[in-house]
Amino acid sequence: MAWDATTAAVALAIAAAMMAAPRRSAAEVRFDFETGDLQGWQVMQGAFGRLVCDRATYHNEPAVAYGKQGRWFLSTLEREDGRPDDTYTGIVESPVFVLTGRSMRFFVGGGAHADTYVALCDEAGEELMRASGANSEHPRTVEWDLRRHVGKRLFLQVVDRNTGSWGHVTLDDVV
């Protein structure tokens, strides 16, 4: 079968895209909240409004698209009516997983306080790593080197114990 120039160009583009696409192992853990729910996460303390939300723009910059992966993300700020509310406090935990990779990457936003953060914990609940926002709605990318924790049973914890300005945490695209 002979290919015309258009068919050949399309085939080359598809092949290039497949080669450039990130390869994910079957064991890769990903919390991106794209199912629109907590993906097995549980509120361990406190209460929140709309914990998994699909806010499209920033509260303080309504003309700017929210810096997130996909549609959904976790936020301890959002009320059911979509307005911000820093008075929510509590702890939300991911399901336990066995770390098979050497690193973890995610987006975190919100407060830079000692009591607003995302933690990686071992099965006994000991914090191993911690990251927080930068007192900004714009999430920042965090990447942890976790080589010394490969093979351990771990979980993530979102901790929000602050009711003041920037007293919230946003989290998205944990890989």
PDB file of C-alpha atoms in Angstrom:
ATOM      1  CA  MET A   1       0.000   0.000   0.000  1.00  0.00           C
ATOM      2  CA  ALA A   2       1.397   3.390  -0.969  1.00  0.00           C
ATOM      3  CA  TRP A   3       1.040   6.326   1.418  1.00  0.00           C
ATOM      4  CA  ASP A   4       0.457   9.815   0.215  1.00  0.00           C
ATOM      5  CA  ALA A   5       2.373  12.714   1.801  1.00  0.00           C
ATOM      6  CA  THR A   6      -0.500  13.617   4.159  1.00  0.00           C
ATOM      7  CA  THR A   7      -0.882  10.051   5.485  1.00  0.00           C
ATOM      8  CA  ALA A   8       2.869   9.754   5.987  1.00  0.00           C
ATOM      9  CA  ALA A   9       3.020  13.099   7.836  1.00  0.00           C
ATOM     10  CA  VAL A  10       0.166  12.072  10.136  1.00  0.00           C
ATOM     11  CA  ALA A  11       1.821   8.713  10.877  1.00  0.00           C
ATOM     12  CA  LEU A  12       5.114  10.445  11.681  1.00  0.00           C
ATOM     13  CA  ALA A  13       3.356  12.957  13.954  1.00  0.00           C
ATOM     14  CA  ILE A  14       1.583  10.162  15.851  1.00  0.00           C
ATOM     15  CA  ALA A  15       4.815   8.184  16.224  1.00  0.00           C
ATOM     16  CA  ALA A  16       6.666  11.282  17.473  1.00  0.00           C
ATOM     17  CA  ALA A  17       3.923  12.062  19.983  1.00  0.00           C
ATOM     18  CA  MET A  18       3.968   8.492  21.294  1.00  0.00           C
ATOM     19  CA  MET A  19       7.740   8.599  21.726  1.00  0.00           C
ATOM     20  CA  ALA A  20       7.614  11.992  23.470  1.00  0.00           C
ATOM     21  CA  ALA A  21       4.767  11.039  25.823  1.00  0.00           C
ATOM     22  CA  PRO A  22       5.890  10.355  29.393  1.00  0.00           C
ATOM     23  CA  ARG A  23       5.979   6.666  30.118  1.00  0.00           C
ATOM     24  CA  ARG A  24       4.050   5.696  33.226  1.00  0.00           C
ATOM     25  CA  SER A  25       4.521   2.423  34.993  1.00  0.00           C
ATOM     26  CA  ALA A  26       1.501   0.431  36.076  1.00  0.00           C
ATOM     27  CA  ALA A  27       2.630   0.960  39.684  1.00  0.00           C
ATOM     28  CA  GLU A  28       2.743   4.751  39.439  1.00  0.00           C
ATOM     29  CA  VAL A  29       0.703   6.540  42.070  1.00  0.00           C
ATOM     30  CA  ARG A  30      -1.211   9.561  40.825  1.00  0.00           C
ATOM     31  CA  PHE A  31      -3.622  11.793  42.706  1.00  0.00           C
ATOM     32  CA  ASP A  32      -4.956  14.346  40.237  1.00  0.00           C
ATOM     33  CA  PHE A  33      -8.590  14.452  41.430  1.00  0.00           C
ATOM     34  CA  GLU A  34      -9.745  14.288  37.806  1.00  0.00           C
ATOM     35  CA  THR A  35     -12.542  11.931  38.830  1.00  0.00           C
ATOM     36  CA  GLY A  36     -14.080  14.924  40.646  1.00  0.00           C
ATOM     37  CA  ASP A  37     -13.865  13.171  43.994  1.00  0.00           C
ATOM     38  CA  LEU A  38     -11.328  12.512  46.755  1.00  0.00           C
ATOM     39  CA  GLN A  39      -9.831   9.412  45.059  1.00  0.00           C
ATOM     40  CA  GLY A  40      -9.773   7.572  48.382  1.00  0.00           C
ATOM     41  CA  TRP A  41      -8.529  10.497  50.484  1.00  0.00           C
ATOM     42  CA  GLN A  42     -10.326  10.946  53.819  1.00  0.00           C
ATOM     43  CA  VAL A  43     -10.961  13.877  56.134  1.00  0.00           C
ATOM     44  CA  MET A  44      -9.338  12.772  59.403  1.00  0.00           C
ATOM     45  CA  GLN A  45     -10.021  15.946  61.401  1.00  0.00           C
ATOM     46  CA  GLY A  46     -12.088  19.069  60.920  1.00  0.00           C
ATOM     47  CA  ALA A  47     -14.459  19.960  58.117  1.00  0.00           C
ATOM     48  CA  PHE A  48     -14.191  21.594  54.727  1.00  0.00           C
ATOM     49  CA  GLY A  49     -16.554  23.110  52.173  1.00  0.00           C
ATOM     50  CA  ARG A  50     -15.900  21.982  48.626  1.00  0.00           C
ATOM     51  CA  LEU A  51     -12.694  20.000  49.128  1.00  0.00           C
ATOM     52  CA  VAL A  52     -12.369  18.873  45.511  1.00  0.00           C
ATOM     53  CA  CYS A  53     -13.176  21.817  43.299  1.00  0.00           C
ATOM     54  CA  ASP A  54     -13.030  22.843  39.674  1.00  0.00           C
ATOM     55  CA  ARG A  55     -12.488  26.564  40.095  1.00  0.00           C
ATOM     56  CA  ALA A  56     -11.565  27.980  36.669  1.00  0.00           C
ATOM     57  CA  THR A  57      -9.979  31.319  37.691  1.00  0.00           C
ATOM     58  CA  TYR A  58      -8.176  32.751  40.687  1.00  0.00           C
ATOM     59  CA  HIS A  59     -10.169  34.509  43.414  1.00  0.00           C
ATOM     60  CA  ASN A  60      -7.882  37.559  43.394  1.00  0.00           C
ATOM     61  CA  GLU A  61      -7.348  37.531  39.616  1.00  0.00           C
ATOM     62  CA  PRO A  62     -10.680  36.485  38.079  1.00  0.00           C
ATOM     63  CA  ALA A  63      -9.418  37.091  34.536  1.00  0.00           C
ATOM     64  CA  VAL A  64      -6.527  34.616  34.980  1.00  0.00           C
ATOM     65  CA  ALA A  65      -7.033  30.884  34.408  1.00  0.00           C
ATOM     66  CA  TYR A  66      -6.251  28.796  37.490  1.00  0.00           C
ATOM     67  CA  GLY A  67      -2.810  27.163  37.252  1.00  0.00           C
ATOM     68  CA  LYS A  68      -3.756  23.521  37.611  1.00  0.00           C
ATOM     69  CA  GLN A  69      -3.552  20.247  35.757  1.00  0.00           C
ATOM     70  CA  GLY A  70      -6.876  19.249  34.266  1.00  0.00           C
ATOM     71  CA  ARG A  71     -10.195  20.368  35.731  1.00  0.00           C
ATOM     72  CA  TRP A  72     -10.191  19.304  39.405  1.00  0.00           C
ATOM     73  CA  PHE A  73      -7.875  19.924  42.381  1.00  0.00           C
ATOM     74  CA  LEU A  74      -7.990  19.672  46.174  1.00  0.00           C
ATOM     75  CA  SER A  75      -8.528  22.907  48.117  1.00  0.00           C
ATOM     76  CA  THR A  76      -9.166  23.626  51.796  1.00  0.00           C
ATOM     77  CA  LEU A  77     -10.359  27.142  50.837  1.00  0.00           C
ATOM     78  CA  GLU A  78     -13.529  26.721  48.800  1.00  0.00           C
ATOM     79  CA  ARG A  79     -17.073  27.021  50.090  1.00  0.00           C
ATOM     80  CA  GLU A  80     -19.877  25.124  48.373  1.00  0.00           C
ATOM     81  CA  ASP A  81     -20.955  28.398  46.732  1.00  0.00           C
ATOM     82  CA  GLY A  82     -17.445  28.925  45.282  1.00  0.00           C
ATOM     83  CA  ARG A  83     -16.420  31.774  47.565  1.00  0.00           C
ATOM     84  CA  PRO A  84     -13.150  31.572  49.521  1.00  0.00           C
ATOM     85  CA  ASP A  85     -13.210  30.829  53.242  1.00  0.00           C
ATOM     86  CA  ASP A  86      -9.981  30.506  55.248  1.00  0.00           C
ATOM     87  CA  THR A  87     -11.849  29.418  58.393  1.00  0.00           C
ATOM     88  CA  TYR A  88     -11.940  25.742  57.386  1.00  0.00           C
ATOM     89  CA  THR A  89      -9.381  23.664  59.261  1.00  0.00           C
ATOM     90  CA  GLY A  90      -8.516  20.003  59.446  1.00  0.00           C
ATOM     91  CA  ILE A  91      -6.412  17.176  58.106  1.00  0.00           C
ATOM     92  CA  VAL A  92      -6.998  15.175  54.932  1.00  0.00           C
ATOM     93  CA  GLU A  93      -5.064  11.957  54.233  1.00  0.00           C
ATOM     94  CA  SER A  94      -4.404   9.979  51.074  1.00  0.00           C
ATOM     95  CA  PRO A  95      -4.669   6.212  50.867  1.00  0.00           C
ATOM     96  CA  VAL A  96      -1.506   4.350  51.909  1.00  0.00           C
ATOM     97  CA  PHE A  97       0.741   3.413  48.978  1.00  0.00           C
ATOM     98  CA  VAL A  98       4.079   1.643  48.538  1.00  0.00           C
ATOM     99  CA  LEU A  99       6.666   3.965  47.030  1.00  0.00           C
ATOM    100  CA  THR A 100       8.223   2.344  43.964  1.00  0.00           C
ATOM    101  CA  GLY A 101       9.684   5.425  42.280  1.00  0.00           C
ATOM    102  CA  ARG A 102      12.545   7.627  43.414  1.00  0.00           C
ATOM    103  CA  SER A 103      10.736  10.949  43.376  1.00  0.00           C
ATOM    104  CA  MET A 104       7.370  12.650  43.786  1.00  0.00           C
ATOM    105  CA  ARG A 105       6.163  15.786  42.020  1.00  0.00           C
ATOM    106  CA  PHE A 106       3.067  17.876  42.701  1.00  0.00           C
ATOM    107  CA  PHE A 107       1.558  21.368  42.687  1.00  0.00           C
ATOM    108  CA  VAL A 108       0.934  23.103  46.022  1.00  0.00           C
ATOM    109  CA  GLY A 109      -0.529  26.536  46.656  1.00  0.00           C
ATOM    110  CA  GLY A 110      -1.999  28.596  49.454  1.00  0.00           C
ATOM    111  CA  GLY A 111      -0.347  29.560  52.710  1.00  0.00           C
ATOM    112  CA  ALA A 112       3.328  29.468  53.639  1.00  0.00           C
ATOM    113  CA  HIS A 113       2.551  29.038  57.328  1.00  0.00           C
ATOM    114  CA  ALA A 114       3.989  26.379  59.623  1.00  0.00           C
ATOM    115  CA  ASP A 115       0.441  25.052  59.995  1.00  0.00           C
ATOM    116  CA  THR A 116      -0.629  24.931  56.314  1.00  0.00           C
ATOM    117  CA  TYR A 117       1.262  22.260  54.374  1.00  0.00           C
ATOM    118  CA  VAL A 118       1.406  18.940  52.554  1.00  0.00           C
ATOM    119  CA  ALA A 119       3.395  16.203  54.288  1.00  0.00           C
ATOM    120  CA  LEU A 120       4.676  12.808  53.254  1.00  0.00           C
ATOM    121  CA  CYS A 121       4.293  10.426  56.183  1.00  0.00           C
ATOM    122  CA  ASP A 122       5.422   6.894  56.881  1.00  0.00           C
ATOM    123  CA  GLU A 123       2.900   4.258  57.878  1.00  0.00           C
ATOM    124  CA  ALA A 124       3.358   5.133  61.573  1.00  0.00           C
ATOM    125  CA  GLY A 125       2.415   8.762  60.860  1.00  0.00           C
ATOM    126  CA  GLU A 126       5.907  10.286  61.139  1.00  0.00           C
ATOM    127  CA  GLU A 127       6.410  13.230  58.773  1.00  0.00           C
ATOM    128  CA  LEU A 128       9.243  12.596  56.332  1.00  0.00           C
ATOM    129  CA  MET A 129       8.896  15.615  54.024  1.00  0.00           C
ATOM    130  CA  ARG A 130       6.863  18.828  54.051  1.00  0.00           C
ATOM    131  CA  ALA A 131       5.947  21.512  51.496  1.00  0.00           C
ATOM    132  CA  SER A 132       3.635  24.506  51.504  1.00  0.00           C
ATOM    133  CA  GLY A 133       2.422  27.243  49.221  1.00  0.00           C
ATOM    134  CA  ALA A 134       4.030  30.662  48.963  1.00  0.00           C
ATOM    135  CA  ASN A 135       1.138  32.815  50.241  1.00  0.00           C
ATOM    136  CA  SER A 136      -0.173  32.783  46.703  1.00  0.00           C
ATOM    137  CA  GLU A 137      -3.062  31.372  44.731  1.00  0.00           C
ATOM    138  CA  HIS A 138      -0.567  30.395  42.052  1.00  0.00           C
ATOM    139  CA  PRO A 139       0.548  26.838  42.824  1.00  0.00           C
ATOM    140  CA  ARG A 140       4.224  26.027  42.716  1.00  0.00           C
ATOM    141  CA  THR A 141       5.786  22.776  41.576  1.00  0.00           C
ATOM    142  CA  VAL A 142       7.459  20.723  44.294  1.00  0.00           C
ATOM    143  CA  GLU A 143       9.638  17.697  43.599  1.00  0.00           C
ATOM    144  CA  TRP A 144      10.929  15.501  46.385  1.00  0.00           C
ATOM    145  CA  ASP A 145      13.896  13.138  46.091  1.00  0.00           C
ATOM    146  CA  LEU A 146      12.574  10.022  47.838  1.00  0.00           C
ATOM    147  CA  ARG A 147      15.271   7.455  47.021  1.00  0.00           C
ATOM    148  CA  ARG A 148      15.787   6.600  50.695  1.00  0.00           C
ATOM    149  CA  HIS A 149      12.065   5.814  51.084  1.00  0.00           C
ATOM    150  CA  VAL A 150      11.597   3.415  48.133  1.00  0.00           C
ATOM    151  CA  GLY A 151       9.689   0.318  49.203  1.00  0.00           C
ATOM    152  CA  LYS A 152       8.105   1.978  52.245  1.00  0.00           C
ATOM    153  CA  ARG A 153       4.370   2.229  52.899  1.00  0.00           C
ATOM    154  CA  LEU A 154       3.562   5.949  52.888  1.00  0.00           C
ATOM    155  CA  PHE A 155       0.689   8.404  52.703  1.00  0.00           C
ATOM    156  CA  LEU A 156       0.201  12.107  52.090  1.00  0.00           C
ATOM    157  CA  GLN A 157      -1.393  14.475  54.538  1.00  0.00           C
ATOM    158  CA  VAL A 158      -2.851  17.915  53.819  1.00  0.00           C
ATOM    159  CA  VAL A 159      -2.744  19.918  57.043  1.00  0.00           C
ATOM    160  CA  ASP A 160      -4.673  23.166  57.430  1.00  0.00           C
ATOM    161  CA  ARG A 161      -4.710  24.550  60.968  1.00  0.00           C
ATOM    162  CA  ASN A 162      -4.716  28.248  60.081  1.00  0.00           C
ATOM    163  CA  THR A 163      -7.778  30.500  59.868  1.00  0.00           C
ATOM    164  CA  GLY A 164      -5.942  33.716  58.994  1.00  0.00           C
ATOM    165  CA  SER A 165      -4.915  35.197  55.684  1.00  0.00           C
ATOM    166  CA  TRP A 166      -3.595  32.474  53.358  1.00  0.00           C
ATOM    167  CA  GLY A 167      -4.867  29.898  55.851  1.00  0.00           C
ATOM    168  CA  HIS A 168      -5.458  27.208  53.264  1.00  0.00           C
ATOM    169  CA  VAL A 169      -3.755  24.597  51.086  1.00  0.00           C
ATOM    170  CA  THR A 170      -4.310  23.644  47.447  1.00  0.00           C
ATOM    171  CA  LEU A 171      -2.910  20.429  45.967  1.00  0.00           C
ATOM    172  CA  ASP A 172      -2.950  18.947  42.473  1.00  0.00           C
ATOM    173  CA  ASP A 173      -1.304  16.416  40.178  1.00  0.00           C
ATOM    174  CA  VAL A 174       0.648  14.314  42.660  1.00  0.00           C
ATOM    175  CA  VAL A 175       2.789  11.832  40.706  1.00  0.00           C
TER     176      VAL A 175
END
